């Protein structure tokens, strides 16, 4: 036990051979996989109003579907992703995607709201695959290009988050919300077949027990103030991001706009422009340091919420706010990940676990708080929540756990 509490919480049991560098096609395969799998978490958001009508639920109650999906994902991050430092990643990724396909099918069939909630929780749990792929890509990239590679893989993840809402809104409006979950089931099965042929094997070399693997998460968090700070900043920003996307469909269906789920989904396509910031964010983190990219991201995130506070009742103002918000989120997130992946190369899956668990605790809280803010204060309440969270993120990044001379 004492070895777990030393300055180096994780020691490889043998010297691993230097990995072959990632080919561009492999980077794109990882990016596409991230996008398709993470989409599982967000299909339900433009469909919440339709689901609520099916089961006769209020807006605040049906928003629990989005919340429990994020909770499931957080549990997957905490309990499954650390195994990326221990188990062969290709087989693990394929198994998780297959299980996610089963959960999507159960959600499509769900005869009651309770079954849908349970399926959503498990779907989030088994959809933690992107958080295995991102550290895998980082470990195969050179130090000089790590930010760029992480940025490209993350661009696929962000596109999946946002475009999934567009597809889901359209399919849900024209074919029903259950159809979207059946489509997702088919996509996961096809993805498993493609990965079986094309994804390279990647064998980590951690030889400790599963219990010691999980205990090392706490050791890493205690020993690395940069990891704690990045995790708190990420939690605040993911909370603000999730609060917006959870409540957008209610705002668009309100008397202000009177739109349906398909238009809410189209906003995902608009927001996907933020994915094009991934390359710039990665380059900035490589060339000028992750601190610079994080400051730009925070400023843009806050600017997006300001635009939606004062201009959100006009369509062009709302669109501009979505674009700026998503670009800011992408830049801040890549800056945080580039920074933490440089801390302990042998523990990147666990570093990502600590960071992303915090982020999705923030996201689940943001979905819940966003639903409450909308119920009690409508759109001004949602915007006030988002601005408060980005202000807290700035204070944490500026004052918490910083060393003398740190940029």
Short mmCIF file of C-alpha atoms in Angstrom, two decimals:
data_model
loop_
_atom_site.label_atom_id
_atom_site.label_comp_id
_atom_site.label_asym_id
_atom_site.label_seq_id
_atom_site.Cartn_x
_atom_site.Cartn_y
_atom_site.Cartn_z
CA UNK A 1 0.00 0.00 0.00
CA UNK A 2 2.80 2.42 0.75
CA UNK A 3 3.92 2.34 -2.87
CA UNK A 4 0.60 3.87 -3.89
CA UNK A 5 1.27 6.96 -1.81
CA UNK A 6 4.71 7.78 -3.13
CA UNK A 7 5.53 10.71 -5.41
CA UNK A 8 5.14 8.40 -8.39
CA UNK A 9 1.82 6.63 -7.84
CA UNK A 10 2.07 4.46 -10.91
CA UNK A 11 5.20 2.64 -12.00
CA UNK A 12 5.33 0.49 -15.12
CA UNK A 13 6.37 -3.06 -14.47
CA UNK A 14 8.49 -3.22 -17.59
CA UNK A 15 9.84 -0.98 -20.31
CA UNK A 16 7.31 -0.56 -23.06
CA UNK A 17 8.50 -0.41 -26.65
CA UNK A 18 8.22 2.94 -28.35
CA UNK A 19 4.86 3.05 -30.15
CA UNK A 20 4.65 3.60 -33.88
CA UNK A 21 3.57 7.17 -34.68
CA UNK A 22 -0.09 7.73 -35.46
CA UNK A 23 -0.94 7.82 -39.14
CA UNK A 24 -3.35 10.58 -40.25
CA UNK A 25 -5.96 7.95 -41.12
CA UNK A 26 -5.76 6.57 -37.59
CA UNK A 27 -6.25 10.03 -36.11
CA UNK A 28 -9.36 10.53 -38.24
CA UNK A 29 -10.69 7.09 -37.34
CA UNK A 30 -10.37 7.98 -33.66
CA UNK A 31 -12.04 11.33 -34.27
CA UNK A 32 -14.98 9.73 -36.10
CA UNK A 33 -15.35 7.07 -33.41
CA UNK A 34 -15.39 9.74 -30.71
CA UNK A 35 -18.06 11.67 -32.57
CA UNK A 36 -20.36 8.70 -33.18
CA UNK A 37 -20.12 7.34 -29.65
CA UNK A 38 -20.45 10.63 -27.79
CA UNK A 39 -23.54 11.37 -29.87
CA UNK A 40 -25.30 8.69 -27.80
CA UNK A 41 -25.31 11.10 -24.87
CA UNK A 42 -27.01 13.93 -26.73
CA UNK A 43 -29.66 12.37 -28.95
CA UNK A 44 -32.20 12.87 -26.18
CA UNK A 45 -31.78 16.63 -25.69
CA UNK A 46 -33.78 17.92 -28.71
CA UNK A 47 -36.32 15.13 -28.05
CA UNK A 48 -37.09 16.01 -24.43
CA UNK A 49 -40.32 17.82 -25.25
CA UNK A 50 -41.51 14.91 -27.44
CA UNK A 51 -40.58 12.36 -24.77
CA UNK A 52 -42.41 14.43 -22.18
CA UNK A 53 -45.57 14.42 -24.29
CA UNK A 54 -45.32 10.65 -24.78
CA UNK A 55 -45.22 9.96 -21.04
CA UNK A 56 -47.23 12.99 -19.88
CA UNK A 57 -44.35 14.65 -18.00
CA UNK A 58 -43.50 18.24 -17.08
CA UNK A 59 -40.44 19.94 -18.58
CA UNK A 60 -38.52 19.84 -15.31
CA UNK A 61 -39.17 16.11 -14.83
CA UNK A 62 -38.36 15.00 -18.38
CA UNK A 63 -35.07 16.93 -18.20
CA UNK A 64 -33.95 14.14 -15.83
CA UNK A 65 -33.33 12.02 -18.95
CA UNK A 66 -30.46 14.34 -19.90
CA UNK A 67 -29.24 14.43 -16.31
CA UNK A 68 -29.10 10.67 -15.71
CA UNK A 69 -27.35 10.13 -19.05
CA UNK A 70 -24.61 12.48 -17.91
CA UNK A 71 -24.51 10.76 -14.51
CA UNK A 72 -24.04 7.40 -16.25
CA UNK A 73 -21.23 8.82 -18.36
CA UNK A 74 -19.56 10.20 -15.24
CA UNK A 75 -19.72 6.76 -13.60
CA UNK A 76 -18.21 5.23 -16.74
CA UNK A 77 -15.39 7.75 -16.62
CA UNK A 78 -14.69 6.91 -13.01
CA UNK A 79 -15.02 3.11 -13.14
CA UNK A 80 -14.16 2.13 -16.74
CA UNK A 81 -11.74 4.67 -18.21
CA UNK A 82 -8.89 3.97 -15.71
CA UNK A 83 -8.78 0.45 -17.16
CA UNK A 84 -7.34 2.03 -20.30
CA UNK A 85 -4.01 2.02 -18.44
CA UNK A 86 -4.37 -1.73 -17.76
CA UNK A 87 -6.44 -3.53 -20.44
CA UNK A 88 -5.85 -3.79 -24.18
CA UNK A 89 -7.71 -0.78 -25.49
CA UNK A 90 -9.04 -2.06 -28.82
CA UNK A 91 -10.96 -4.98 -27.32
CA UNK A 92 -12.23 -2.84 -24.48
CA UNK A 93 -13.47 -0.13 -26.84
CA UNK A 94 -15.30 -2.63 -29.07
CA UNK A 95 -16.95 -4.32 -26.08
CA UNK A 96 -18.20 -1.03 -24.67
CA UNK A 97 -19.63 0.08 -28.02
CA UNK A 98 -21.48 -3.23 -28.34
CA UNK A 99 -23.01 -2.76 -24.89
CA UNK A 100 -23.98 0.82 -25.77
CA UNK A 101 -25.83 -0.53 -28.82
CA UNK A 102 -27.89 -2.76 -26.53
CA UNK A 103 -28.78 0.20 -24.31
CA UNK A 104 -29.88 2.26 -27.31
CA UNK A 105 -32.17 -0.56 -28.39
CA UNK A 106 -33.65 -0.73 -24.89
CA UNK A 107 -34.26 3.04 -24.92
CA UNK A 108 -36.00 2.76 -28.29
CA UNK A 109 -38.30 0.04 -26.95
CA UNK A 110 -38.87 1.56 -23.48
CA UNK A 111 -42.57 1.06 -22.54
CA UNK A 112 -42.32 3.33 -19.47
CA UNK A 113 -40.43 6.39 -18.40
CA UNK A 114 -38.63 4.36 -15.71
CA UNK A 115 -37.24 1.93 -18.30
CA UNK A 116 -36.08 4.88 -20.40
CA UNK A 117 -34.32 6.41 -17.39
CA UNK A 118 -32.54 3.11 -16.64
CA UNK A 119 -31.52 2.64 -20.27
CA UNK A 120 -30.23 6.23 -20.38
CA UNK A 121 -28.11 5.69 -17.27
CA UNK A 122 -26.51 2.54 -18.71
CA UNK A 123 -26.09 4.17 -22.13
CA UNK A 124 -24.08 6.96 -20.55
CA UNK A 125 -22.01 4.41 -18.61
CA UNK A 126 -21.00 2.38 -21.67
CA UNK A 127 -20.43 5.44 -23.89
CA UNK A 128 -17.19 6.46 -22.13
CA UNK A 129 -15.21 5.28 -25.19
CA UNK A 130 -14.01 8.76 -26.31
CA UNK A 131 -12.20 9.18 -23.02
CA UNK A 132 -10.20 6.04 -23.81
CA UNK A 133 -9.38 7.22 -27.32
CA UNK A 134 -8.19 10.73 -26.43
CA UNK A 135 -5.39 9.64 -24.04
CA UNK A 136 -4.55 6.83 -26.46
CA UNK A 137 -4.00 9.41 -29.20
CA UNK A 138 -2.03 11.66 -26.84
CA UNK A 139 0.28 8.81 -25.87
CA UNK A 140 1.06 8.03 -29.50
CA UNK A 141 1.74 11.66 -30.46
CA UNK A 142 5.08 13.43 -30.07
CA UNK A 143 5.44 16.14 -27.43
CA UNK A 144 5.63 18.80 -30.14
CA UNK A 145 2.38 17.72 -31.81
CA UNK A 146 0.32 16.49 -28.86
CA UNK A 147 -1.93 19.55 -28.83
CA UNK A 148 -2.66 19.24 -32.56
CA UNK A 149 -3.48 15.52 -32.32
CA UNK A 150 -5.69 15.99 -29.27
CA UNK A 151 -7.37 18.90 -31.06
CA UNK A 152 -8.17 16.78 -34.12
CA UNK A 153 -9.59 13.91 -32.09
CA UNK A 154 -11.54 16.34 -29.94
CA UNK A 155 -12.95 18.01 -33.05
CA UNK A 156 -14.64 14.71 -33.87
CA UNK A 157 -16.01 14.53 -30.35
CA UNK A 158 -17.42 18.07 -30.45
CA UNK A 159 -18.93 17.57 -33.89
CA UNK A 160 -20.60 14.43 -32.57
CA UNK A 161 -22.00 16.31 -29.58
CA UNK A 162 -23.46 19.08 -31.70
CA UNK A 163 -24.46 17.40 -34.96
CA UNK A 164 -26.18 14.62 -33.02
CA UNK A 165 -28.68 17.22 -31.87
CA UNK A 166 -29.37 18.27 -35.47
CA UNK A 167 -29.94 14.70 -36.66
CA UNK A 168 -31.94 13.81 -33.57
CA UNK A 169 -34.19 16.85 -33.86
CA UNK A 170 -35.01 16.11 -37.49
CA UNK A 171 -35.54 12.38 -37.06
CA UNK A 172 -37.56 12.89 -33.88
CA UNK A 173 -39.90 15.41 -35.49
CA UNK A 174 -40.56 13.41 -38.66
CA UNK A 175 -40.29 9.81 -37.48
CA UNK A 176 -40.67 9.90 -33.68
CA UNK A 177 -38.13 9.93 -30.89
CA UNK A 178 -37.92 6.12 -30.69
CA UNK A 179 -36.67 5.96 -34.27
CA UNK A 180 -33.62 8.02 -33.35
CA UNK A 181 -32.55 5.47 -30.78
CA UNK A 182 -32.97 2.63 -33.30
CA UNK A 183 -30.78 4.56 -35.76
CA UNK A 184 -28.17 4.97 -33.04
CA UNK A 185 -28.25 1.22 -32.41
CA UNK A 186 -27.43 0.51 -36.04
CA UNK A 187 -24.60 3.04 -36.09
CA UNK A 188 -22.94 1.42 -33.09
CA UNK A 189 -23.07 -2.05 -34.65
CA UNK A 190 -21.53 -0.77 -37.89
CA UNK A 191 -18.84 1.03 -35.91
CA UNK A 192 -17.85 -2.16 -34.08
CA UNK A 193 -17.34 -3.91 -37.42
CA UNK A 194 -15.17 -1.07 -38.78
CA UNK A 195 -13.03 -0.84 -35.64
CA UNK A 196 -12.45 -4.59 -35.66
CA UNK A 197 -10.65 -4.18 -38.99
CA UNK A 198 -8.99 -0.77 -38.69
CA UNK A 199 -8.28 0.25 -35.10
CA UNK A 200 -4.71 -0.63 -34.02
CA UNK A 201 -4.15 -2.71 -30.93
CA UNK A 202 -2.75 -0.80 -27.97
CA UNK A 203 -1.56 -2.70 -24.90
CA UNK A 204 -0.83 -0.67 -21.75
CA UNK A 205 1.49 -2.19 -19.19
CA UNK A 206 0.08 -1.37 -15.76
CA UNK A 207 0.24 -4.61 -13.75
CA UNK A 208 -1.45 -3.62 -10.48
CA UNK A 209 -4.91 -4.63 -9.32
CA UNK A 210 -8.13 -2.83 -10.26
CA UNK A 211 -8.39 -1.58 -6.68
CA UNK A 212 -4.93 -0.04 -6.76
CA UNK A 213 -5.75 1.47 -10.14
CA UNK A 214 -8.78 3.24 -8.70
CA UNK A 215 -6.94 4.29 -5.54
CA UNK A 216 -4.24 5.90 -7.66
CA UNK A 217 -6.87 8.37 -8.95
CA UNK A 218 -6.98 9.97 -5.53
CA UNK A 219 -3.19 9.97 -5.32
CA UNK A 220 -2.91 11.78 -8.64
CA UNK A 221 -5.51 14.36 -7.60
CA UNK A 222 -3.74 15.00 -4.29
CA UNK A 223 -0.27 15.33 -5.76
CA UNK A 224 -1.04 17.44 -8.84
CA UNK A 225 -2.55 20.89 -8.17
CA UNK A 226 -2.57 21.60 -11.92
CA UNK A 227 -4.85 18.59 -12.37
CA UNK A 228 -7.18 19.82 -9.62
CA UNK A 229 -7.33 23.32 -11.08
CA UNK A 230 -7.98 22.11 -14.62
CA UNK A 231 -10.69 19.77 -13.35
CA UNK A 232 -12.51 22.53 -11.47
CA UNK A 233 -12.35 24.87 -14.46
CA UNK A 234 -13.62 22.11 -16.75
CA UNK A 235 -16.49 21.31 -14.38
CA UNK A 236 -17.66 24.92 -14.37
CA UNK A 237 -17.52 25.26 -18.16
CA UNK A 238 -19.18 21.92 -18.87
CA UNK A 239 -21.90 22.93 -16.41
CA UNK A 240 -22.57 26.14 -18.30
CA UNK A 241 -22.42 24.33 -21.65
CA UNK A 242 -24.86 21.64 -20.55
CA UNK A 243 -27.29 24.11 -18.97
CA UNK A 244 -27.61 25.90 -22.30
CA UNK A 245 -28.12 22.84 -24.47
CA UNK A 246 -30.55 21.19 -22.05
CA UNK A 247 -32.86 24.22 -21.99
CA UNK A 248 -32.48 25.44 -25.59
CA UNK A 249 -35.34 23.27 -26.85
CA UNK A 250 -37.69 24.77 -24.23
CA UNK A 251 -36.66 28.31 -25.20
CA UNK A 252 -37.16 27.66 -28.91
CA UNK A 253 -40.58 26.07 -28.30
CA UNK A 254 -41.69 28.97 -26.08
CA UNK A 255 -43.79 31.91 -27.26
CA UNK A 256 -40.58 33.81 -28.08
CA UNK A 257 -39.91 31.60 -31.13
CA UNK A 258 -42.50 28.84 -31.43
CA UNK A 259 -40.12 26.42 -33.16
CA UNK A 260 -40.08 22.62 -32.96
CA UNK A 261 -37.48 19.99 -32.12
CA UNK A 262 -36.07 20.07 -35.66
CA UNK A 263 -34.99 23.70 -35.29
CA UNK A 264 -33.47 22.97 -31.89
CA UNK A 265 -31.48 20.24 -33.59
CA UNK A 266 -30.30 22.64 -36.30
CA UNK A 267 -28.68 24.73 -33.61
CA UNK A 268 -26.38 21.79 -33.04
CA UNK A 269 -25.20 22.14 -36.63
CA UNK A 270 -24.61 25.85 -36.06
CA UNK A 271 -22.68 25.13 -32.90
CA UNK A 272 -20.52 22.58 -34.69
CA UNK A 273 -18.56 25.51 -36.11
CA UNK A 274 -16.80 25.44 -32.76
CA UNK A 275 -15.15 22.20 -33.82
CA UNK A 276 -13.16 24.12 -36.41
CA UNK A 277 -11.47 25.92 -33.52
CA UNK A 278 -9.91 22.60 -32.48
CA UNK A 279 -6.93 22.87 -34.79
CA UNK A 280 -6.21 26.46 -33.75
CA UNK A 281 -6.65 25.58 -30.08
CA UNK A 282 -4.20 22.69 -30.38
CA UNK A 283 -1.64 24.79 -32.23
CA UNK A 284 -1.98 27.59 -29.69
CA UNK A 285 -1.44 25.15 -26.84
CA UNK A 286 1.66 23.74 -28.58
CA UNK A 287 3.17 27.11 -29.57
CA UNK A 288 2.09 29.58 -26.87
CA UNK A 289 1.22 27.25 -24.01
CA UNK A 290 -2.10 25.94 -22.73
CA UNK A 291 -2.51 28.94 -20.41
CA UNK A 292 -2.89 31.28 -23.39
CA UNK A 293 -5.45 29.03 -25.09
CA UNK A 294 -7.40 28.70 -21.82
CA UNK A 295 -7.63 32.48 -21.34
CA UNK A 296 -8.97 32.92 -24.87
CA UNK A 297 -11.47 30.11 -24.32
CA UNK A 298 -12.79 31.61 -21.07
CA UNK A 299 -13.21 35.02 -22.67
CA UNK A 300 -15.13 33.57 -25.61
CA UNK A 301 -17.32 31.38 -23.39
CA UNK A 302 -18.34 34.38 -21.30
CA UNK A 303 -18.84 36.46 -24.44
CA UNK A 304 -21.18 33.83 -25.86
CA UNK A 305 -23.41 33.98 -22.80
CA UNK A 306 -23.38 37.79 -22.86
CA UNK A 307 -24.52 37.73 -26.48
CA UNK A 308 -27.37 35.37 -25.60
CA UNK A 309 -28.34 37.39 -22.52
CA UNK A 310 -28.87 40.61 -24.45
CA UNK A 311 -29.49 39.30 -27.95
CA UNK A 312 -30.98 35.86 -27.39
CA UNK A 313 -34.52 37.01 -28.09
CA UNK A 314 -33.47 37.72 -31.68
CA UNK A 315 -32.51 34.78 -33.87
CA UNK A 316 -29.26 36.27 -35.15
CA UNK A 317 -28.17 37.14 -31.63
CA UNK A 318 -28.91 33.62 -30.43
CA UNK A 319 -27.00 32.09 -33.35
CA UNK A 320 -23.98 34.33 -32.73
CA UNK A 321 -24.01 33.43 -29.06
CA UNK A 322 -24.08 29.69 -29.82
CA UNK A 323 -21.08 29.94 -32.15
CA UNK A 324 -18.98 31.99 -29.73
CA UNK A 325 -19.94 29.80 -26.77
CA UNK A 326 -18.96 26.59 -28.54
CA UNK A 327 -15.65 27.97 -29.82
CA UNK A 328 -14.79 29.06 -26.29
CA UNK A 329 -15.71 25.68 -24.84
CA UNK A 330 -13.55 23.87 -27.38
CA UNK A 331 -10.51 26.07 -26.83
CA UNK A 332 -10.67 25.84 -23.05
CA UNK A 333 -11.18 22.09 -23.07
CA UNK A 334 -8.25 21.33 -25.38
CA UNK A 335 -6.03 23.66 -23.38
CA UNK A 336 -6.91 21.80 -20.18
CA UNK A 337 -6.33 18.37 -21.71
CA UNK A 338 -3.03 19.34 -23.32
CA UNK A 339 -1.84 20.58 -19.94
CA UNK A 340 -2.82 17.51 -17.91
CA UNK A 341 -1.50 14.98 -20.45
CA UNK A 342 1.99 16.42 -19.95
CA UNK A 343 1.96 15.70 -16.19
CA UNK A 344 2.37 11.89 -15.96
CA UNK A 345 2.78 10.16 -19.37
CA UNK A 346 2.37 6.68 -17.85
CA UNK A 347 -1.01 7.57 -16.32
CA UNK A 348 -2.82 9.46 -19.05
CA UNK A 349 -6.02 7.42 -18.88
CA UNK A 350 -6.27 8.08 -15.15
CA UNK A 351 -5.40 11.77 -15.52
CA UNK A 352 -8.18 11.98 -18.09
CA UNK A 353 -10.48 10.11 -15.72
CA UNK A 354 -9.98 12.62 -12.93
CA UNK A 355 -10.40 15.58 -15.28
CA UNK A 356 -13.38 14.29 -17.26
CA UNK A 357 -15.17 12.93 -14.20
CA UNK A 358 -15.09 16.44 -12.78
CA UNK A 359 -16.27 17.84 -16.12
CA UNK A 360 -19.25 15.54 -16.34
CA UNK A 361 -20.21 16.02 -12.72
CA UNK A 362 -20.34 19.64 -13.79
CA UNK A 363 -22.35 18.73 -16.90
CA UNK A 364 -24.89 16.67 -14.95
CA UNK A 365 -25.22 19.47 -12.40
CA UNK A 366 -25.59 21.98 -15.23
CA UNK A 367 -28.42 19.98 -16.80
CA UNK A 368 -30.23 19.85 -13.46
CA UNK A 369 -29.62 23.48 -12.55
CA UNK A 370 -30.47 24.59 -16.08
CA UNK A 371 -33.84 22.84 -15.88
CA UNK A 372 -34.55 24.50 -12.53
CA UNK A 373 -33.40 27.91 -13.80
CA UNK A 374 -35.70 27.61 -16.79
CA UNK A 375 -38.67 26.48 -14.69
CA UNK A 376 -38.36 29.39 -12.25
CA UNK A 377 -36.72 32.22 -14.22
CA UNK A 378 -36.94 31.22 -17.89
CA UNK A 379 -34.19 32.40 -20.27
CA UNK A 380 -32.72 35.16 -18.04
CA UNK A 381 -32.20 32.56 -15.32
CA UNK A 382 -30.35 30.20 -17.68
CA UNK A 383 -28.05 33.00 -18.88
CA UNK A 384 -27.37 34.17 -15.32
CA UNK A 385 -26.42 30.60 -14.41
CA UNK A 386 -24.01 30.35 -17.37
CA UNK A 387 -22.36 33.69 -16.61
CA UNK A 388 -21.96 32.75 -12.95
CA UNK A 389 -20.26 29.48 -13.87
CA UNK A 390 -17.79 31.04 -16.30
CA UNK A 391 -16.95 33.72 -13.71
CA UNK A 392 -16.23 30.96 -11.19
CA UNK A 393 -14.06 29.16 -13.78
CA UNK A 394 -12.02 32.33 -14.29
CA UNK A 395 -11.47 32.81 -10.55
CA UNK A 396 -10.35 29.20 -10.16
CA UNK A 397 -7.96 29.42 -13.12
CA UNK A 398 -6.54 32.71 -11.87
CA UNK A 399 -6.09 32.04 -8.17
CA UNK A 400 -6.35 28.34 -7.26
CA UNK A 401 -3.26 26.14 -6.90
CA UNK A 402 -0.92 28.31 -8.94
CA UNK A 403 2.83 28.20 -8.51
CA UNK A 404 5.06 31.26 -8.51
CA UNK A 405 5.89 32.28 -12.07
CA UNK A 406 3.34 29.95 -13.66
CA UNK A 407 1.85 31.28 -16.91
#
